[in-house]
mmCIF file with all atom_site columns, C-alpha atoms in Angstrom:
data_model
loop_
_atom_site.group_PDB
_atom_site.id
_atom_site.type_symbol
_atom_site.label_atom_id
_atom_site.label_alt_id
_atom_site.label_comp_id
_atom_site.label_asym_id
_atom_site.label_entity_id
_atom_site.label_seq_id
_atom_site.pdbx_PDB_ins_code
_atom_site.Cartn_x
_atom_site.Cartn_y
_atom_site.Cartn_z
_atom_site.occupancy
_atom_site.B_iso_or_equiv
_atom_site.pdbx_formal_charge
_atom_site.auth_seq_id
_atom_site.auth_comp_id
_atom_site.auth_asym_id
_atom_site.auth_atom_id
_atom_site.pdbx_PDB_model_num
ATOM 1   C CA . MET A 1 1   ? 101.848 88.827  121.789 1.00 46.00 ? 1   MET A CA 1
ATOM 2   C CA . LYS A 1 2   ? 102.956 90.896  119.324 1.00 46.00 ? 2   LYS A CA 1
ATOM 3   C CA . PRO A 1 3   ? 99.571  91.615  117.103 1.00 43.00 ? 3   PRO A CA 1
ATOM 4   C CA . ASN A 1 4   ? 101.314 90.362  113.757 1.00 41.00 ? 4   ASN A CA 1
ATOM 5   C CA . MET A 1 5   ? 102.571 86.979  115.520 1.00 39.00 ? 5   MET A CA 1
ATOM 6   C CA . ALA A 1 6   ? 98.772  86.859  116.666 1.00 38.00 ? 6   ALA A CA 1
ATOM 7   C CA . PHE A 1 7   ? 97.786  86.948  113.408 1.00 33.00 ? 7   PHE A CA 1
ATOM 8   C CA . GLU A 1 8   ? 99.868  84.820  111.790 1.00 38.00 ? 8   GLU A CA 1
ATOM 9   C CA . ALA A 1 9   ? 99.197  81.957  115.019 1.00 34.00 ? 9   ALA A CA 1
ATOM 10  C CA . LEU A 1 10  ? 95.506  82.230  114.010 1.00 31.00 ? 10  LEU A CA 1
ATOM 11  C CA . ALA A 1 11  ? 95.931  81.890  110.488 1.00 32.00 ? 11  ALA A CA 1
ATOM 12  C CA . LEU A 1 12  ? 98.113  78.671  110.965 1.00 30.00 ? 12  LEU A CA 1
ATOM 13  C CA . ALA A 1 13  ? 95.963  77.739  113.475 1.00 31.00 ? 13  ALA A CA 1
ATOM 14  C CA . ALA A 1 14  ? 92.830  77.496  111.120 1.00 31.00 ? 14  ALA A CA 1
ATOM 15  C CA . THR A 1 15  ? 94.634  77.063  107.921 1.00 29.00 ? 15  THR A CA 1
ATOM 16  C CA . MET A 1 16  ? 95.600  73.440  109.622 1.00 32.00 ? 16  MET A CA 1
ATOM 17  C CA . GLY A 1 17  ? 92.394  73.622  111.068 1.00 34.00 ? 17  GLY A CA 1
ATOM 18  C CA . LEU A 1 18  ? 92.919  73.380  114.634 1.00 32.00 ? 18  LEU A CA 1
ATOM 19  C CA . CYS A 1 19  ? 89.746  75.862  115.650 1.00 35.00 ? 19  CYS A CA 1
ATOM 20  C CA . SER A 1 20  ? 86.853  74.257  117.199 1.00 34.00 ? 20  SER A CA 1
ATOM 21  C CA . GLY A 1 21  ? 83.593  74.645  116.325 1.00 38.00 ? 21  GLY A CA 1
ATOM 22  C CA . ALA A 1 22  ? 82.622  76.597  119.058 1.00 38.00 ? 22  ALA A CA 1
ATOM 23  C CA . ALA A 1 23  ? 84.383  79.256  117.630 1.00 40.00 ? 23  ALA A CA 1
ATOM 24  C CA . PHE A 1 24  ? 81.599  79.530  114.949 1.00 39.00 ? 24  PHE A CA 1
ATOM 25  C CA . ALA A 1 25  ? 78.601  78.465  117.296 1.00 43.00 ? 25  ALA A CA 1
ATOM 26  C CA . ALA A 1 26  ? 77.495  81.934  117.555 1.00 48.00 ? 26  ALA A CA 1
ATOM 27  C CA . GLU A 1 27  ? 76.662  81.909  113.538 1.00 54.00 ? 27  GLU A CA 1
ATOM 28  C CA . THR A 1 28  ? 73.351  80.384  111.991 1.00 61.00 ? 28  THR A CA 1
ATOM 29  C CA . HIS A 1 29  ? 73.323  76.845  110.213 1.00 62.00 ? 29  HIS A CA 1
ATOM 30  C CA . ARG A 1 30  ? 74.434  77.731  106.262 1.00 77.00 ? 30  ARG A CA 1
ATOM 31  C CA . GLU A 1 31  ? 75.252  75.282  104.016 1.00 86.00 ? 31  GLU A CA 1
ATOM 32  C CA . GLN A 1 32  ? 77.416  75.522  101.576 1.00 88.00 ? 32  GLN A CA 1
ATOM 33  C CA . THR A 1 33  ? 77.069  76.778  97.199  1.00 88.00 ? 33  THR A CA 1
ATOM 34  C CA . ILE A 1 34  ? 77.567  74.853  94.900  1.00 92.00 ? 34  ILE A CA 1
ATOM 35  C CA . ILE A 1 35  ? 77.478  76.829  91.418  1.00 92.00 ? 35  ILE A CA 1
ATOM 36  C CA . ARG A 1 36  ? 77.791  74.244  89.080  1.00 93.00 ? 36  ARG A CA 1
ATOM 37  C CA . ASN A 1 37  ? 80.470  74.411  85.880  1.00 90.00 ? 37  ASN A CA 1
ATOM 38  C CA . GLY A 1 38  ? 78.044  75.649  83.150  1.00 87.00 ? 38  GLY A CA 1
ATOM 39  C CA . GLU A 1 39  ? 75.710  77.043  85.220  1.00 91.00 ? 39  GLU A CA 1
ATOM 40  C CA . GLN A 1 40  ? 75.598  80.103  84.588  1.00 93.00 ? 40  GLN A CA 1
ATOM 41  C CA . ALA A 1 41  ? 75.502  81.932  80.735  1.00 95.00 ? 41  ALA A CA 1
ATOM 42  C CA . ALA A 1 42  ? 79.183  83.810  79.549  1.00 96.00 ? 42  ALA A CA 1
ATOM 43  C CA . ILE A 1 43  ? 78.170  87.867  79.072  1.00 96.00 ? 43  ILE A CA 1
ATOM 44  C CA . LYS A 1 44  ? 79.645  89.175  75.739  1.00 98.00 ? 44  LYS A CA 1
ATOM 45  C CA . GLY A 1 45  ? 81.614  92.502  77.277  1.00 97.00 ? 45  GLY A CA 1
ATOM 46  C CA . ALA A 1 46  ? 79.757  95.302  76.160  1.00 97.00 ? 46  ALA A CA 1
ATOM 47  C CA . ALA A 1 47  ? 81.434  97.964  74.155  1.00 97.00 ? 47  ALA A CA 1
ATOM 48  C CA . GLN A 1 48  ? 80.395  100.837 77.129  1.00 97.00 ? 48  GLN A CA 1
ATOM 49  C CA . PHE A 1 49  ? 83.314  98.933  78.850  1.00 98.00 ? 49  PHE A CA 1
ATOM 50  C CA . PHE A 1 50  ? 85.742  96.997  76.441  1.00 98.00 ? 50  PHE A CA 1
ATOM 51  C CA . THR A 1 51  ? 87.284  97.405  73.372  1.00 98.00 ? 51  THR A CA 1
ATOM 52  C CA . GLY A 1 52  ? 87.164  93.931  71.126  1.00 98.00 ? 52  GLY A CA 1
ATOM 53  C CA . ASP A 1 53  ? 86.317  90.843  72.009  1.00 98.00 ? 53  ASP A CA 1
ATOM 54  C CA . VAL A 1 54  ? 85.925  89.685  75.367  1.00 98.00 ? 54  VAL A CA 1
ATOM 55  C CA . ARG A 1 55  ? 84.026  87.069  77.220  1.00 98.00 ? 55  ARG A CA 1
ATOM 56  C CA . VAL A 1 56  ? 83.383  87.695  81.103  1.00 97.00 ? 56  VAL A CA 1
ATOM 57  C CA . ASP A 1 57  ? 81.986  83.895  82.573  1.00 96.00 ? 57  ASP A CA 1
ATOM 58  C CA . PRO A 1 58  ? 80.393  84.622  85.815  1.00 95.00 ? 58  PRO A CA 1
ATOM 59  C CA . LEU A 1 59  ? 81.650  82.168  88.880  1.00 94.00 ? 59  LEU A CA 1
ATOM 60  C CA . TYR A 1 60  ? 79.791  83.551  91.611  1.00 91.00 ? 60  TYR A CA 1
ATOM 61  C CA . PRO A 1 61  ? 77.827  86.757  93.161  1.00 89.00 ? 61  PRO A CA 1
ATOM 62  C CA . ALA A 1 62  ? 77.941  88.570  96.039  1.00 85.00 ? 62  ALA A CA 1
ATOM 63  C CA . ASN A 1 63  ? 75.245  88.123  98.536  1.00 80.00 ? 63  ASN A CA 1
ATOM 64  C CA . ASN A 1 64  ? 74.335  89.752  101.773 1.00 66.00 ? 64  ASN A CA 1
ATOM 65  C CA . ASP A 1 65  ? 77.141  87.847  103.997 1.00 77.00 ? 65  ASP A CA 1
ATOM 66  C CA . MET A 1 66  ? 79.850  87.990  101.399 1.00 82.00 ? 66  MET A CA 1
ATOM 67  C CA . ARG A 1 67  ? 80.652  91.054  99.208  1.00 85.00 ? 67  ARG A CA 1
ATOM 68  C CA . SER A 1 68  ? 83.516  89.513  96.842  1.00 90.00 ? 68  SER A CA 1
ATOM 69  C CA . SER A 1 69  ? 82.423  88.551  93.268  1.00 92.00 ? 69  SER A CA 1
ATOM 70  C CA . GLY A 1 70  ? 84.370  86.566  90.926  1.00 95.00 ? 70  GLY A CA 1
ATOM 71  C CA . GLY A 1 71  ? 84.520  86.143  87.541  1.00 96.00 ? 71  GLY A CA 1
ATOM 72  C CA . SER A 1 72  ? 86.235  84.541  84.838  1.00 97.00 ? 72  SER A CA 1
ATOM 73  C CA . VAL A 1 73  ? 87.101  87.248  82.071  1.00 98.00 ? 73  VAL A CA 1
ATOM 74  C CA . THR A 1 74  ? 88.710  86.102  77.827  1.00 98.00 ? 74  THR A CA 1
ATOM 75  C CA . PHE A 1 75  ? 89.997  89.090  76.183  1.00 98.00 ? 75  PHE A CA 1
ATOM 76  C CA . GLU A 1 76  ? 90.508  88.338  72.595  1.00 98.00 ? 76  GLU A CA 1
ATOM 77  C CA . PRO A 1 77  ? 94.379  88.830  71.255  1.00 98.00 ? 77  PRO A CA 1
ATOM 78  C CA . GLY A 1 78  ? 94.116  93.180  71.368  1.00 98.00 ? 78  GLY A CA 1
ATOM 79  C CA . ALA A 1 79  ? 91.335  93.869  73.592  1.00 98.00 ? 79  ALA A CA 1
ATOM 80  C CA . ARG A 1 80  ? 91.439  95.222  76.442  1.00 98.00 ? 80  ARG A CA 1
ATOM 81  C CA . SER A 1 81  ? 89.197  97.038  79.297  1.00 98.00 ? 81  SER A CA 1
ATOM 82  C CA . HIS A 1 82  ? 88.383  100.672 79.406  1.00 98.00 ? 82  HIS A CA 1
ATOM 83  C CA . TRP A 1 83  ? 90.238  102.688 82.356  1.00 98.00 ? 83  TRP A CA 1
ATOM 84  C CA . HIS A 1 84  ? 88.578  102.212 85.374  1.00 98.00 ? 84  HIS A CA 1
ATOM 85  C CA . VAL A 1 85  ? 88.780  102.039 89.249  1.00 97.00 ? 85  VAL A CA 1
ATOM 86  C CA . HIS A 1 86  ? 87.564  100.459 92.156  1.00 96.00 ? 86  HIS A CA 1
ATOM 87  C CA . PRO A 1 87  ? 86.351  102.158 95.193  1.00 94.00 ? 87  PRO A CA 1
ATOM 88  C CA . VAL A 1 88  ? 87.279  98.689  97.354  1.00 94.00 ? 88  VAL A CA 1
ATOM 89  C CA . GLY A 1 89  ? 89.667  97.473  95.046  1.00 94.00 ? 89  GLY A CA 1
ATOM 90  C CA . GLN A 1 90  ? 90.294  94.261  93.008  1.00 96.00 ? 90  GLN A CA 1
ATOM 91  C CA . ALA A 1 91  ? 92.816  91.461  92.447  1.00 98.00 ? 91  ALA A CA 1
ATOM 92  C CA . LEU A 1 92  ? 93.333  89.075  88.751  1.00 98.00 ? 92  LEU A CA 1
ATOM 93  C CA . ILE A 1 93  ? 94.889  86.080  88.782  1.00 98.00 ? 93  ILE A CA 1
ATOM 94  C CA . VAL A 1 94  ? 96.115  85.618  85.586  1.00 98.00 ? 94  VAL A CA 1
ATOM 95  C CA . THR A 1 95  ? 95.527  81.894  84.655  1.00 98.00 ? 95  THR A CA 1
ATOM 96  C CA . SER A 1 96  ? 95.853  81.677  80.613  1.00 98.00 ? 96  SER A CA 1
ATOM 97  C CA . GLY A 1 97  ? 97.809  83.851  77.643  1.00 98.00 ? 97  GLY A CA 1
ATOM 98  C CA . VAL A 1 98  ? 100.076 86.657  77.661  1.00 98.00 ? 98  VAL A CA 1
ATOM 99  C CA . GLY A 1 99  ? 98.479  89.870  78.607  1.00 98.00 ? 99  GLY A CA 1
ATOM 100 C CA . ARG A 1 100 ? 98.800  94.289  79.585  1.00 98.00 ? 100 ARG A CA 1
ATOM 101 C CA . THR A 1 101 ? 98.190  95.693  82.795  1.00 98.00 ? 101 THR A CA 1
ATOM 102 C CA . GLN A 1 102 ? 98.396  99.854  83.450  1.00 98.00 ? 102 GLN A CA 1
ATOM 103 C CA . GLU A 1 103 ? 98.597  102.417 86.187  1.00 97.00 ? 103 GLU A CA 1
ATOM 104 C CA . TRP A 1 104 ? 97.410  106.277 84.912  1.00 97.00 ? 104 TRP A CA 1
ATOM 105 C CA . GLY A 1 105 ? 100.848 107.600 83.983  1.00 96.00 ? 105 GLY A CA 1
ATOM 106 C CA . LYS A 1 106 ? 103.210 104.159 84.501  1.00 97.00 ? 106 LYS A CA 1
ATOM 107 C CA . PRO A 1 107 ? 104.140 101.896 82.294  1.00 97.00 ? 107 PRO A CA 1
ATOM 108 C CA . VAL A 1 108 ? 102.430 99.617  80.290  1.00 98.00 ? 108 VAL A CA 1
ATOM 109 C CA . GLN A 1 109 ? 103.655 95.595  82.143  1.00 98.00 ? 109 GLN A CA 1
ATOM 110 C CA . GLU A 1 110 ? 102.934 92.171  80.483  1.00 98.00 ? 110 GLU A CA 1
ATOM 111 C CA . ILE A 1 111 ? 101.488 90.056  82.744  1.00 98.00 ? 111 ILE A CA 1
ATOM 112 C CA . ARG A 1 112 ? 101.329 85.744  82.019  1.00 98.00 ? 112 ARG A CA 1
ATOM 113 C CA . PRO A 1 113 ? 99.935  82.942  83.685  1.00 98.00 ? 113 PRO A CA 1
ATOM 114 C CA . GLY A 1 114 ? 99.883  82.816  87.384  1.00 98.00 ? 114 GLY A CA 1
ATOM 115 C CA . ASP A 1 115 ? 100.892 86.094  88.018  1.00 98.00 ? 115 ASP A CA 1
ATOM 116 C CA . VAL A 1 116 ? 98.660  88.221  90.714  1.00 98.00 ? 116 VAL A CA 1
ATOM 117 C CA . ILE A 1 117 ? 98.093  91.970  90.172  1.00 98.00 ? 117 ILE A CA 1
ATOM 118 C CA . LEU A 1 118 ? 96.300  93.270  93.157  1.00 98.00 ? 118 LEU A CA 1
ATOM 119 C CA . CYS A 1 119 ? 94.745  97.018  91.970  1.00 96.00 ? 119 CYS A CA 1
ATOM 120 C CA . PRO A 1 120 ? 94.082  99.064  95.013  1.00 96.00 ? 120 PRO A CA 1
ATOM 121 C CA . VAL A 1 121 ? 91.001  101.436 95.971  1.00 96.00 ? 121 VAL A CA 1
ATOM 122 C CA . GLY A 1 122 ? 91.262  104.212 93.993  1.00 95.00 ? 122 GLY A CA 1
ATOM 123 C CA . VAL A 1 123 ? 93.866  103.645 91.015  1.00 97.00 ? 123 VAL A CA 1
ATOM 124 C CA . LYS A 1 124 ? 92.802  104.235 87.930  1.00 98.00 ? 124 LYS A CA 1
ATOM 125 C CA . HIS A 1 125 ? 93.927  101.124 85.969  1.00 98.00 ? 125 HIS A CA 1
ATOM 126 C CA . TRP A 1 126 ? 93.401  99.241  82.978  1.00 98.00 ? 126 TRP A CA 1
ATOM 127 C CA . HIS A 1 127 ? 94.785  94.733  81.854  1.00 98.00 ? 127 HIS A CA 1
ATOM 128 C CA . GLY A 1 128 ? 93.504  92.950  78.947  1.00 98.00 ? 128 GLY A CA 1
ATOM 129 C CA . ALA A 1 129 ? 94.899  90.699  76.529  1.00 98.00 ? 129 ALA A CA 1
ATOM 130 C CA . ALA A 1 130 ? 98.508  91.123  74.170  1.00 98.00 ? 130 ALA A CA 1
ATOM 131 C CA . PRO A 1 131 ? 98.198  92.195  70.468  1.00 98.00 ? 131 PRO A CA 1
ATOM 132 C CA . ASN A 1 132 ? 99.423  88.400  69.222  1.00 98.00 ? 132 ASN A CA 1
ATOM 133 C CA . SER A 1 133 ? 97.847  86.287  72.535  1.00 98.00 ? 133 SER A CA 1
ATOM 134 C CA . ALA A 1 134 ? 94.381  85.976  73.724  1.00 98.00 ? 134 ALA A CA 1
ATOM 135 C CA . MET A 1 135 ? 94.687  86.180  78.257  1.00 98.00 ? 135 MET A CA 1
ATOM 136 C CA . THR A 1 136 ? 92.105  84.903  80.657  1.00 98.00 ? 136 THR A CA 1
ATOM 137 C CA . HIS A 1 137 ? 92.187  85.870  84.578  1.00 98.00 ? 137 HIS A CA 1
ATOM 138 C CA . ILE A 1 138 ? 90.009  85.560  87.380  1.00 98.00 ? 138 ILE A CA 1
ATOM 139 C CA . SER A 1 139 ? 88.648  89.095  88.443  1.00 97.00 ? 139 SER A CA 1
ATOM 140 C CA . ILE A 1 140 ? 88.236  89.340  92.518  1.00 96.00 ? 140 ILE A CA 1
ATOM 141 C CA . CYS A 1 141 ? 86.078  92.526  93.809  1.00 94.00 ? 141 CYS A CA 1
ATOM 142 C CA . GLU A 1 142 ? 84.548  94.146  96.696  1.00 92.00 ? 142 GLU A CA 1
ATOM 143 C CA . GLU A 1 143 ? 81.348  95.900  96.661  1.00 88.00 ? 143 GLU A CA 1
ATOM 144 C CA . LYS A 1 144 ? 81.289  98.947  98.894  1.00 85.00 ? 144 LYS A CA 1
ATOM 145 C CA . GLU A 1 145 ? 77.849  99.210  98.021  1.00 83.00 ? 145 GLU A CA 1
ATOM 146 C CA . PRO A 1 146 ? 75.204  97.673  96.714  1.00 81.00 ? 146 PRO A CA 1
ATOM 147 C CA . GLY A 1 147 ? 76.171  96.788  93.179  1.00 78.00 ? 147 GLY A CA 1
ATOM 148 C CA . LYS A 1 148 ? 79.195  99.258  93.385  1.00 87.00 ? 148 LYS A CA 1
ATOM 149 C CA . VAL A 1 149 ? 82.038  97.382  92.494  1.00 91.00 ? 149 VAL A CA 1
ATOM 150 C CA . VAL A 1 150 ? 84.102  99.454  89.632  1.00 94.00 ? 150 VAL A CA 1
ATOM 151 C CA . GLU A 1 151 ? 83.596  102.588 87.730  1.00 95.00 ? 151 GLU A CA 1
ATOM 152 C CA . TRP A 1 152 ? 84.301  102.754 84.138  1.00 97.00 ? 152 TRP A CA 1
ATOM 153 C CA . LEU A 1 153 ? 85.906  105.350 82.713  1.00 98.00 ? 153 LEU A CA 1
ATOM 154 C CA . GLU A 1 154 ? 87.644  106.135 78.745  1.00 98.00 ? 154 GLU A CA 1
ATOM 155 C CA . PRO A 1 155 ? 88.712  103.951 76.651  1.00 98.00 ? 155 PRO A CA 1
ATOM 156 C CA . VAL A 1 156 ? 91.911  102.905 76.373  1.00 98.00 ? 156 VAL A CA 1
ATOM 157 C CA . THR A 1 157 ? 93.823  104.694 73.459  1.00 97.00 ? 157 THR A CA 1
ATOM 158 C CA . ASP A 1 158 ? 95.880  102.027 71.108  1.00 97.00 ? 158 ASP A CA 1
ATOM 159 C CA . GLU A 1 159 ? 98.587  104.966 71.340  1.00 96.00 ? 159 GLU A CA 1
ATOM 160 C CA . GLN A 1 160 ? 98.055  104.044 75.421  1.00 97.00 ? 160 GLN A CA 1
ATOM 161 C CA . TYR A 1 161 ? 97.736  100.364 74.884  1.00 97.00 ? 161 TYR A CA 1
ATOM 162 C CA . ASN A 1 162 ? 100.957 99.946  72.376  1.00 95.00 ? 162 ASN A CA 1
ATOM 163 C CA . GLY A 1 163 ? 102.827 102.468 75.683  1.00 89.00 ? 163 GLY A CA 1
ATOM 164 C CA . ARG A 1 164 ? 103.478 104.956 73.281  1.00 84.00 ? 164 ARG A CA 1
#
């Protein structure tokens, strides 16, 4: 079987629940963790990383077994992240509002609910709300080493934000 076909067959089997429990027998017994809505305090986006009003609602932390972490980030109109890069990349899923994102040296792009932005390893970029709309996205990042998911850079200027 070709590698692509083997991967697709495995993915299909897992999706349909056809994998037997024996495949997971080598793992120790673990339990799911449920993090209840409202159990984690929201964090105000720090001025050293963001311009404008930003709220970060943690969704789940990285742990020893799963190196990714997730958060829901709400940008008020005109608010945005500073330029930054991710050592393992980042996935953003826009859940509400209208936003903007930009890669270094490329034009500003509009983002809307349902859009998924995949930020590759080491690509300098920023994201935030449009001038007249708040925007919320879910951010999923993976740690390259414990605690290291982003390298923050300089603020996005108003000229950059406005695409000039």
